[in-house]
XYZ file of N, CA and C in Angstrom:
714
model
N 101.292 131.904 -160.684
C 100.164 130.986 -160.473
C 98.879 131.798 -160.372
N 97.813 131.853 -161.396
C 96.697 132.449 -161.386
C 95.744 132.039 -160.257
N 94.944 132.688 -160.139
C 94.185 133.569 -159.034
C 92.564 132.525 -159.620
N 92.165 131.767 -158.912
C 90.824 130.833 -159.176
C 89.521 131.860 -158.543
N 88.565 132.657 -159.880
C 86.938 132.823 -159.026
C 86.453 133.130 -159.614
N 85.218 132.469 -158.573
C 84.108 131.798 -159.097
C 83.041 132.488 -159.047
N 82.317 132.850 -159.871
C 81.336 134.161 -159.824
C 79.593 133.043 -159.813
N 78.899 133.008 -158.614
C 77.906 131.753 -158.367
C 76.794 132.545 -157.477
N 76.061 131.869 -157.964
C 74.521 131.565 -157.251
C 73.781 131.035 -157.826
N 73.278 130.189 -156.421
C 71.928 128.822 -157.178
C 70.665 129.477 -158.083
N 70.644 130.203 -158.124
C 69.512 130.957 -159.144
C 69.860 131.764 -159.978
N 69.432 131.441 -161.320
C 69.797 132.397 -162.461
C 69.518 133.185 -162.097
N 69.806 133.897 -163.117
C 69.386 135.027 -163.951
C 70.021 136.599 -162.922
N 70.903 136.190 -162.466
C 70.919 137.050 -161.117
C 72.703 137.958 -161.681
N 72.440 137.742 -163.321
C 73.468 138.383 -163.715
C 74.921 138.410 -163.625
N 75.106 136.794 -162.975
C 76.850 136.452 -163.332
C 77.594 136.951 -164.549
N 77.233 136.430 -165.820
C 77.894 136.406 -166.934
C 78.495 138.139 -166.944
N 77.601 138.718 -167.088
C 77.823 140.249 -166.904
C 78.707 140.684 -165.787
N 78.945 140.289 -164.378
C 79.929 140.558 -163.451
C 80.957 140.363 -163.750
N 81.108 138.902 -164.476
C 82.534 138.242 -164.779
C 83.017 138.543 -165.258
N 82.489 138.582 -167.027
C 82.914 139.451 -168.263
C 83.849 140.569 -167.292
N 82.968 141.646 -167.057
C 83.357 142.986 -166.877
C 84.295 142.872 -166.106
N 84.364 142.033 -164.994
C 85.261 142.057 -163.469
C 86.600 141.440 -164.695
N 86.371 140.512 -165.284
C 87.705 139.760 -166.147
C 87.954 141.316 -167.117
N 87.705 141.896 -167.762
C 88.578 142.713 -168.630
C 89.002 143.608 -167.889
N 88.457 144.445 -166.613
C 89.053 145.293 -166.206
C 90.366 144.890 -165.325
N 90.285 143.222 -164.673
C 91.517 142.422 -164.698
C 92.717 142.894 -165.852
N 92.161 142.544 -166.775
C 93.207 142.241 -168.194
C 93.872 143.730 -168.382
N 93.033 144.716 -167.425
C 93.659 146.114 -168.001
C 94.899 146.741 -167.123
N 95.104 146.172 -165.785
C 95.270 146.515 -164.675
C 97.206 145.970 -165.030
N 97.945 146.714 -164.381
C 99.555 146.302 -164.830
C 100.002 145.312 -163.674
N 100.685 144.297 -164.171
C 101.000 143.439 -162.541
C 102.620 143.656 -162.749
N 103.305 144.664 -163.270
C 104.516 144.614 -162.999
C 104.616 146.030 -163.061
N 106.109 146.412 -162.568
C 106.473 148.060 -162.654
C 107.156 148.466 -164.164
N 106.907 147.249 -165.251
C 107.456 147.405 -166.670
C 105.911 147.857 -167.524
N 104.311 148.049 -166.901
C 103.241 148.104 -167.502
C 102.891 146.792 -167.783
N 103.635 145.328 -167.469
C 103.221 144.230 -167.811
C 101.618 143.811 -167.323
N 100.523 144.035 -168.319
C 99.487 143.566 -167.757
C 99.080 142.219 -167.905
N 97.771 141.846 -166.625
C 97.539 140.650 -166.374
C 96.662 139.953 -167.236
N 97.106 138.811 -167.513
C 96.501 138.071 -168.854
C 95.162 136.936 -167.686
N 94.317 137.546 -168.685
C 93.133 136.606 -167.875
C 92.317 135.891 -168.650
N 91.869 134.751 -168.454
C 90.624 133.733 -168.930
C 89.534 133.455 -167.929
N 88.666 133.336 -169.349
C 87.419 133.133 -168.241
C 86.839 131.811 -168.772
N 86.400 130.940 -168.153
C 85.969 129.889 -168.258
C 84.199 129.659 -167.619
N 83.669 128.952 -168.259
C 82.421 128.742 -167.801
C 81.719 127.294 -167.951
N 80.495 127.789 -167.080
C 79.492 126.368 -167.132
C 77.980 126.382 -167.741
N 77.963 127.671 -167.927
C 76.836 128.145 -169.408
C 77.187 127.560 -170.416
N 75.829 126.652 -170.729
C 75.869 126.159 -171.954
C 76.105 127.004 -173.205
N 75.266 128.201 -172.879
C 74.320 129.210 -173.997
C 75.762 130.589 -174.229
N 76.731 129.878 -173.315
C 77.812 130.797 -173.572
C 77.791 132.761 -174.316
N 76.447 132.999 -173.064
C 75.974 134.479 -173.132
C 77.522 135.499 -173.253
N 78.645 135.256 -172.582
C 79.714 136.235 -172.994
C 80.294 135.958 -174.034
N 80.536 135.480 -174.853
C 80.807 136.026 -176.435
C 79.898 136.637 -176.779
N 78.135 136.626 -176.996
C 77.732 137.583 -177.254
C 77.806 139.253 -176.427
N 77.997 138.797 -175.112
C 78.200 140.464 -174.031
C 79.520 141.106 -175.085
N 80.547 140.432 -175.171
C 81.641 140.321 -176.100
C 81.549 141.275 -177.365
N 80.906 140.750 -178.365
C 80.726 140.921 -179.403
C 81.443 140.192 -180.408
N 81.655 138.964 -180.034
C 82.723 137.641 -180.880
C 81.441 137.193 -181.576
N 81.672 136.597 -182.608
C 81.188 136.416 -183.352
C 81.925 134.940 -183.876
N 83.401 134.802 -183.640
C 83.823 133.342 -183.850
C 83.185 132.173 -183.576
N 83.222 130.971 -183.967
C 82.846 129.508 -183.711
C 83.464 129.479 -182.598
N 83.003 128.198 -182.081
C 83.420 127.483 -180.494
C 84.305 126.732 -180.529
N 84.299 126.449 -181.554
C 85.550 125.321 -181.225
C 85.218 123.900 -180.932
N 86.391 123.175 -180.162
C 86.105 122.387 -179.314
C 86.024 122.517 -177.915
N 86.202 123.866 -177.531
C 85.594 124.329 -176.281
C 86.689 123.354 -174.762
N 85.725 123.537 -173.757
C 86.350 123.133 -172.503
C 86.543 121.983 -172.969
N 85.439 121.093 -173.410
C 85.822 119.821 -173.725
C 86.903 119.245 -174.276
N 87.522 120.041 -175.084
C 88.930 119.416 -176.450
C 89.741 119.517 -175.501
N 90.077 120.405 -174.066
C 91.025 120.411 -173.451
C 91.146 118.997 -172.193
N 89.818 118.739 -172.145
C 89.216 117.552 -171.500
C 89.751 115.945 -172.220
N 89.464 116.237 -173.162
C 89.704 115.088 -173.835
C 91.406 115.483 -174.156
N 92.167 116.459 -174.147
C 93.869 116.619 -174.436
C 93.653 116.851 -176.031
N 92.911 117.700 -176.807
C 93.134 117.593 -177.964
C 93.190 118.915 -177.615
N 92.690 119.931 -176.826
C 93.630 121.308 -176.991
C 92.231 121.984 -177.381
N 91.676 123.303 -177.604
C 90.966 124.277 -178.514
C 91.564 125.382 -178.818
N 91.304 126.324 -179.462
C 91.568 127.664 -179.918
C 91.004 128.505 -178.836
N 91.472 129.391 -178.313
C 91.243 130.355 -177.318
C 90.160 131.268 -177.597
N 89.514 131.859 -177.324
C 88.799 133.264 -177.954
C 89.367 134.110 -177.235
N 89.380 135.122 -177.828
C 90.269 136.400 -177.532
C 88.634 137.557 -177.768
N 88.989 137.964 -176.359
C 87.635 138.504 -176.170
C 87.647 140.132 -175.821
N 89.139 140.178 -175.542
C 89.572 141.679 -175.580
C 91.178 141.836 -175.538
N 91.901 142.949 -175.205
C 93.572 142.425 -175.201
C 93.799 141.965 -173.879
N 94.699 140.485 -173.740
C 94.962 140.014 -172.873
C 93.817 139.412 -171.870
N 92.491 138.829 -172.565
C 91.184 138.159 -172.049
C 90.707 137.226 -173.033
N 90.803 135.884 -172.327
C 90.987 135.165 -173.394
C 89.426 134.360 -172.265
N 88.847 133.847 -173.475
C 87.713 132.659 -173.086
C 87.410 131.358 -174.071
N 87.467 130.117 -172.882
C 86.870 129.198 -173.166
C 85.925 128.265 -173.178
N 84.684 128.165 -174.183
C 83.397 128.571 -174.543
C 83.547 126.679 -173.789
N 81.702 126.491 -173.529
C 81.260 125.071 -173.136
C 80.444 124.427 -174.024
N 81.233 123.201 -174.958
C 80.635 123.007 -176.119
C 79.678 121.712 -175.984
N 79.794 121.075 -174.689
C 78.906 119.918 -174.178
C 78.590 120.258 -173.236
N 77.418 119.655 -172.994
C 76.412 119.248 -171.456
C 76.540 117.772 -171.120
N 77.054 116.887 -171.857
C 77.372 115.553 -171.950
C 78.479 115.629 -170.376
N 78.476 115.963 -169.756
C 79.824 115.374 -168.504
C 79.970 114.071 -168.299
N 81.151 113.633 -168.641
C 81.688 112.356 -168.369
C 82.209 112.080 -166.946
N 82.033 110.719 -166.777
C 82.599 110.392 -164.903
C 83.831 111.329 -165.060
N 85.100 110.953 -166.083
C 86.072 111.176 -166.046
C 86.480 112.720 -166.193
N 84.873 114.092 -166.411
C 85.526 115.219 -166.448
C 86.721 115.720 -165.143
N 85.652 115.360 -164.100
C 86.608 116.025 -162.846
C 88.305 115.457 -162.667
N 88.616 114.546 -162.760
C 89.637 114.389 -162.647
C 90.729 114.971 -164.023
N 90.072 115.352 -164.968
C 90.949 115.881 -166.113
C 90.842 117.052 -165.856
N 89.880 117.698 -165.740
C 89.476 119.616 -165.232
C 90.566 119.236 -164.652
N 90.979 119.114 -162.961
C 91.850 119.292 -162.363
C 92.871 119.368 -162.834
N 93.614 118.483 -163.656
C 95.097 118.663 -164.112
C 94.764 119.568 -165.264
N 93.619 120.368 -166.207
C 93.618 121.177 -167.017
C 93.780 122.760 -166.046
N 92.848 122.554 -164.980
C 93.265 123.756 -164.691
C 94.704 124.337 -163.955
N 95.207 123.267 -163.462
C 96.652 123.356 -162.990
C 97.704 123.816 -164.143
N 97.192 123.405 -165.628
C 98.059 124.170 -166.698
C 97.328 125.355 -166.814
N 96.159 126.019 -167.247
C 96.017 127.229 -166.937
C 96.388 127.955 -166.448
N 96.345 127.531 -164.414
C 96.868 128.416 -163.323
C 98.336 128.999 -163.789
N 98.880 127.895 -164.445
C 100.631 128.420 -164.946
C 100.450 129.297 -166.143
N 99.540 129.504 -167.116
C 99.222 130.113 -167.854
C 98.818 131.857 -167.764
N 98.038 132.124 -166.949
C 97.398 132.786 -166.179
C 97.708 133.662 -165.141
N 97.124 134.935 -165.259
C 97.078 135.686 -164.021
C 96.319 135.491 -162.821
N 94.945 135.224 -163.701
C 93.637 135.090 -162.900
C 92.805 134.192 -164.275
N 92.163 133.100 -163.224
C 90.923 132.365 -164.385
C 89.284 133.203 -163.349
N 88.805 133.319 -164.050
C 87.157 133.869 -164.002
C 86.330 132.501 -164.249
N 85.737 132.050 -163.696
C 84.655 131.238 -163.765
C 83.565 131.674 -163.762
N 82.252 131.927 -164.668
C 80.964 132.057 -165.001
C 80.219 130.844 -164.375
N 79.969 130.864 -163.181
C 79.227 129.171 -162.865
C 77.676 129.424 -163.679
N 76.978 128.179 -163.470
C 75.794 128.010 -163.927
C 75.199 126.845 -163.001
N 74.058 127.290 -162.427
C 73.508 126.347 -161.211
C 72.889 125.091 -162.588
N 72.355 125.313 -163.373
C 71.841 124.024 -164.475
C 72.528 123.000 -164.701
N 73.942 123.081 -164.879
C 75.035 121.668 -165.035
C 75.602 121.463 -163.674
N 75.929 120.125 -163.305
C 76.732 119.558 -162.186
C 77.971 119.658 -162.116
N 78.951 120.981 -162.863
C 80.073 121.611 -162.966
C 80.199 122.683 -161.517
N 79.609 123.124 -161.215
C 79.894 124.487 -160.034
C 80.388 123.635 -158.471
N 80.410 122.722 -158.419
C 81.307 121.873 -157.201
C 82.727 121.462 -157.597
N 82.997 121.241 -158.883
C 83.864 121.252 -159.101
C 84.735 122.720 -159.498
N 83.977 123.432 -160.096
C 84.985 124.907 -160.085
C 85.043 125.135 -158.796
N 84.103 125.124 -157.059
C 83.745 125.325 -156.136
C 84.846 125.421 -156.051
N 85.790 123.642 -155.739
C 86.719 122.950 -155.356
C 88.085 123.549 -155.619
N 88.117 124.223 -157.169
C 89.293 124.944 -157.201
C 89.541 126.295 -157.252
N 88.269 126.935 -156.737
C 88.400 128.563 -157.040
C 88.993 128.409 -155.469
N 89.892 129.879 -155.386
C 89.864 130.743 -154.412
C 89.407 131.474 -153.253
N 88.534 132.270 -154.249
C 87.359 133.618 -153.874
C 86.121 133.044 -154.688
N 84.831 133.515 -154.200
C 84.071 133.467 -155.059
C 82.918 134.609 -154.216
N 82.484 134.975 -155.890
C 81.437 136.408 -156.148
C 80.224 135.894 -155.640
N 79.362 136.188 -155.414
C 77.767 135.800 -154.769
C 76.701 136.936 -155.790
N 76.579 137.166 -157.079
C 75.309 138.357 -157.294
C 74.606 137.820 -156.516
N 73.562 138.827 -156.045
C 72.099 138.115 -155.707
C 71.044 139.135 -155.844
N 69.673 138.944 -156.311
C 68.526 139.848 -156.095
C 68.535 140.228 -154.720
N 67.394 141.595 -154.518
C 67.179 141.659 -153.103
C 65.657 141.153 -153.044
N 65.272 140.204 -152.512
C 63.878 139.297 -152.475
C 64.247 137.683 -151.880
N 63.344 137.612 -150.654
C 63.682 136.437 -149.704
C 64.374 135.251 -150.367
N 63.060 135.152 -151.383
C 63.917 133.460 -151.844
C 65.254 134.084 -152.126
N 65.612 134.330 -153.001
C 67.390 134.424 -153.502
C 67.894 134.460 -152.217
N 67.704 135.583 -150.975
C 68.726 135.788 -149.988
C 68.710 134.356 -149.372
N 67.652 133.376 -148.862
C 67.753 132.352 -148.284
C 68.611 131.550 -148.835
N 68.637 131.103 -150.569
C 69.474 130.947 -151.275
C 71.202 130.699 -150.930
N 70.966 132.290 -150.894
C 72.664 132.775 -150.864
C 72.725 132.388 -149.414
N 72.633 132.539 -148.166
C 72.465 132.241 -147.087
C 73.024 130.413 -147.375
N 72.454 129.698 -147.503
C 72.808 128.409 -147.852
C 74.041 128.132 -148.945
N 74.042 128.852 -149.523
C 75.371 129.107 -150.464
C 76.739 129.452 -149.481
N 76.249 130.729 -148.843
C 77.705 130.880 -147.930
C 77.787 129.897 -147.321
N 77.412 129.114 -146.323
C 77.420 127.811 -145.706
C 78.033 126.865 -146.425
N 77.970 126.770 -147.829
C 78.115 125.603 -148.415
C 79.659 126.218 -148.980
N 79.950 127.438 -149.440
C 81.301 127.817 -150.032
C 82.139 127.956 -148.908
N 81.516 128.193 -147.504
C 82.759 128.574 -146.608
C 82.948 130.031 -146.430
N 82.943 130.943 -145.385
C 82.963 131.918 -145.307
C 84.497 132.841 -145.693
N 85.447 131.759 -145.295
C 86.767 132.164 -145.834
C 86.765 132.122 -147.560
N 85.718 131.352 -148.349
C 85.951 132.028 -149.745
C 85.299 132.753 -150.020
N 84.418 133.649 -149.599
C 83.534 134.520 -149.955
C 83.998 136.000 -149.807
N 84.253 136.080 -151.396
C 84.720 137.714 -151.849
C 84.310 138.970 -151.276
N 83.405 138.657 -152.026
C 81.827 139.671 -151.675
C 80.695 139.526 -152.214
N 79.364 140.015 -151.863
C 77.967 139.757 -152.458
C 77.871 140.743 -152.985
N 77.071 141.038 -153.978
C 76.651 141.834 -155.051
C 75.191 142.035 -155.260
N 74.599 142.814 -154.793
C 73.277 143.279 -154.828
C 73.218 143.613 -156.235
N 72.529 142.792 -156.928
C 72.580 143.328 -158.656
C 71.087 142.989 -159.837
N 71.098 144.308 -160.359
C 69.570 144.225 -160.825
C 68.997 144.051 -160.093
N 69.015 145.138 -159.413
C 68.027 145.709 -158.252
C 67.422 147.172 -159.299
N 66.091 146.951 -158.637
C 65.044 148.102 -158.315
C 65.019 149.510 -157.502
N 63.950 150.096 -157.062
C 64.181 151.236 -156.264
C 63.121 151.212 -155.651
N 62.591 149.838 -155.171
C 61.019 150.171 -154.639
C 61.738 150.192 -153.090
N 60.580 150.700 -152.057
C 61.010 150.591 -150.609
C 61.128 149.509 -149.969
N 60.594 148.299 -150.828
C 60.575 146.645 -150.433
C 62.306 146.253 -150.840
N 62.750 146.305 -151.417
C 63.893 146.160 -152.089
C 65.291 147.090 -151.367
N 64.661 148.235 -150.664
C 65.510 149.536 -149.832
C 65.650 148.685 -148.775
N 64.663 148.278 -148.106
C 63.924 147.458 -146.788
C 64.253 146.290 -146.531
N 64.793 145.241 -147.637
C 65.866 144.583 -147.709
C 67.207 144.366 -147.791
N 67.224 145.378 -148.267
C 69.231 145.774 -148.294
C 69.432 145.715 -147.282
N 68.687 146.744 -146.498
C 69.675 147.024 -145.176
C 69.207 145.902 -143.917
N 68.495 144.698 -144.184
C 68.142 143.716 -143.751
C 69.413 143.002 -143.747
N 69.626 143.302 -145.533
C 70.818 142.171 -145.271
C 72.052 142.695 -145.413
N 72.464 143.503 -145.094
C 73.520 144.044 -144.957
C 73.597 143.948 -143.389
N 72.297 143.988 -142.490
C 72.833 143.333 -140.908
C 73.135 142.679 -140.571
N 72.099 141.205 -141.124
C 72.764 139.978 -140.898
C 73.847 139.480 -141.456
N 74.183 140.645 -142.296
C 76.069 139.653 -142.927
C 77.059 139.966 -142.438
N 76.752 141.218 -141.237
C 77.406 141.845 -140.441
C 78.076 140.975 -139.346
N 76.966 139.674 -138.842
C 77.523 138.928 -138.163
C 78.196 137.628 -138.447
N 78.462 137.584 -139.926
C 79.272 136.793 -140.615
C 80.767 136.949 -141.350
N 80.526 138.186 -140.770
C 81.894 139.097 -141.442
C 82.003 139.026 -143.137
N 81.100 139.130 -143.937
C 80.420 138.921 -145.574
C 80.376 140.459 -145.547
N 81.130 141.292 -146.697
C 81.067 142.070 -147.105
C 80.472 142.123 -148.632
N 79.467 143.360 -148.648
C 78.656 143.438 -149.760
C 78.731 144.827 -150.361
N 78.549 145.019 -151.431
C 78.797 146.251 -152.323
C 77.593 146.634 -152.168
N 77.589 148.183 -152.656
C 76.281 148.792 -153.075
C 75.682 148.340 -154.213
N 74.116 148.560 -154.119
C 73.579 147.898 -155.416
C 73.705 148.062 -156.623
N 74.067 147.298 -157.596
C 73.842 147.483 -158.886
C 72.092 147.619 -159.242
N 72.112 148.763 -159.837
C 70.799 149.058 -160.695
C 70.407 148.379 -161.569
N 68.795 147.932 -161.892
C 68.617 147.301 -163.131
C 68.376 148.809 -163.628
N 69.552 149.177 -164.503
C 68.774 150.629 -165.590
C 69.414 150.375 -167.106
N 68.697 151.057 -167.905
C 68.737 151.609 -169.377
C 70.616 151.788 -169.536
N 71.342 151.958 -168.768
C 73.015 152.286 -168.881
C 73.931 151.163 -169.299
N 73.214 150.893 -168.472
C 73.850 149.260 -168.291
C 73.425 148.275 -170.156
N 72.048 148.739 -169.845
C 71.425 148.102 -171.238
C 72.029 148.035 -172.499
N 72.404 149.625 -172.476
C 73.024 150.548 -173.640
C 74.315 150.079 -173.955
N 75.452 149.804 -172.712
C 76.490 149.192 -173.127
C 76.669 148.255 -173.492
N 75.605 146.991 -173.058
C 75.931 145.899 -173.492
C 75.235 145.454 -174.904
N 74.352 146.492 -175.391
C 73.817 146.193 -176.565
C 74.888 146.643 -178.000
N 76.241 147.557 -177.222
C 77.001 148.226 -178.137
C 78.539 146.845 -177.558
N 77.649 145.429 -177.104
C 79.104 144.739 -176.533
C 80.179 145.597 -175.629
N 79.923 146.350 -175.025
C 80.939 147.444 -174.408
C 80.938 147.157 -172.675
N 82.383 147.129 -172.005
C 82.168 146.830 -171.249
C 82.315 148.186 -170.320
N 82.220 148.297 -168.677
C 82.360 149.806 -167.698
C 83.468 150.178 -167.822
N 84.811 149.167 -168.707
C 85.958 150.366 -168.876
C 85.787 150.816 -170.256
N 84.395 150.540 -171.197
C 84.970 151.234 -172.672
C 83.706 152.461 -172.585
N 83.318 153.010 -172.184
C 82.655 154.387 -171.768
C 83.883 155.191 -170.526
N 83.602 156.428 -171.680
C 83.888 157.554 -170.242
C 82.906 158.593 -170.049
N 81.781 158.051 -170.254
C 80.670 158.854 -169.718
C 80.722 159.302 -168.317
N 80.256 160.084 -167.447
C 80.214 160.033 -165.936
C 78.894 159.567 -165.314
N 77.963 159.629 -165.690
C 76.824 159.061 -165.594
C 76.818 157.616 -165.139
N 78.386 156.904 -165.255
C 78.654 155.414 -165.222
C 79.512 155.485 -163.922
N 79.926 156.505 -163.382
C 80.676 156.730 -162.312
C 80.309 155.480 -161.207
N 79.087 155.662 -160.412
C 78.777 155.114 -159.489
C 78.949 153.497 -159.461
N 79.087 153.123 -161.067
C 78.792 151.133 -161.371
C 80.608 150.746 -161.087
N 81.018 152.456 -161.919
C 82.845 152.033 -161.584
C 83.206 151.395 -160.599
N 82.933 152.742 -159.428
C 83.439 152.211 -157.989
C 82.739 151.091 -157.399
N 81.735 150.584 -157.811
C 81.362 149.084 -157.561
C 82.254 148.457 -158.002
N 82.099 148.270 -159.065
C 83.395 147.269 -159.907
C 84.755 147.567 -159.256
N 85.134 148.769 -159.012
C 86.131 148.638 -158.323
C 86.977 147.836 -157.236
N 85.364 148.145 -156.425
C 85.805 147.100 -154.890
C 85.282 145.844 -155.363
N 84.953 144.990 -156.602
C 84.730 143.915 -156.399
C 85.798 143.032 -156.837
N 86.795 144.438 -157.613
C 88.167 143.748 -158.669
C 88.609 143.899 -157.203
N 89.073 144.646 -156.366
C 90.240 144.970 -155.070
C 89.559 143.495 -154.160
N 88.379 143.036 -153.880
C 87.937 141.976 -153.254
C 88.384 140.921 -153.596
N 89.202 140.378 -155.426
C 89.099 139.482 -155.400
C 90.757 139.543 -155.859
N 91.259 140.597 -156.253
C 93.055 140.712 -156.436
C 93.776 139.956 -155.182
């Protein structure tokens, strides 16, 4: 029975698609048996603009997307690396009747599945319903008041028992941004919310994803430090 999470925050741009992607293939690489059997993962989303096939480098049609499985006519999977499979969002149209079909779609998944990845998107009225069936769920967030107040109201609203970890990501290096971290790294102290070190907005990051490449297809060392992030955010949510 696969593993439900939800990678969210009420404000774009705060670099989900990119967590997920990456957090889902290095899933797909990882062995869940003592035969090398590795874990087969999908990622599902609520982006319209379905940014990971391009992080990807797929180039296939959509299909009929979440929807064909909505309606029981089924879609074609995308195969987005070995053993990472995604299914793209081919409407914004939500019908009364999505939520109650999601539910019994994702209950065949879960049997499908190691782990499903959810890409939320605060723009569609989908992220209460993945809410409802994830697990764990990821928090990116900028370091700058509005977002933290944000996320602050977010943990409240997900429940502190689903909250993975927060992700300081596309962050800066100014002393306003230093001066906040460790702001909020106090107050989550008294919530028992564990948070990673920051992800950098830099040129590294840029470079891989302009070559579609994700932090396990470099062995540069220069990438060292984003590893062991990613590390504890895959061990946070296994």
């Amino acid at each position: 029975m696969a593993k439900v999470i939800l990678f969210k925050n009420n404000k774009g741009g705060v670099g989900k698609s990119l967590l997920c992607f990456w957090t889902a293939h290095i899933l797909s690489t990882l062995s869940k048996t003592k035969d090398d059997k590795k874990n087969k993962v999908l990622i599902l989303t609520s982006d319209s603009q379905n940014n990971i096939m391009q992080m990807a480098g797929t180039k296939s049609g959509y299909g009929d997307g979440l929807q064909g499985y909505i309606d029981g006519r089924g879609s074609d999977l995308i195969r987005l690396r070995e053993g990472l499979f995604y299914v793209p969002l081919t409407s914004t149209g939500i019908k009364r009747t999505f939520e109650s079909r999601f539910l019994d779609v994702i209950e065949v998944f879960k049997n499908q599945y190691d782990y499903i990845l959810i890409d939320g998107s605060p723009v569609l009225k989908l992220d209460n319903i993945f809410l409802e069936v994830s697990d764990k769920v990821v928090i990116p967030t900028y370091l700058d008041d509005v977002t933290t107040k944000g996320m602050v109201n977010l943990i409240k609203e997900v429940g502190m028992d689903k909250v993975a970890l927060i992700v300081p990501n596309r962050v800066g290096k100014s002393k306003m941004e230093r001066e906040h971290l460790n702001k909020l790294k106090k107050s989550l102290e008294g919530v028992g919310a564990a948070i990673t070190d920051p992800i950098y907005q830099t040129t590294k990051i840029m470079q891989l994803t302009k070559k579609s490449k994700t932090i396990m297809e470099t062995k540069s060392k220069q990438y060292n430090e984003i590893k062991q992030i990613f590390a504890k955010i895959v061990k946070a949510v296994m």
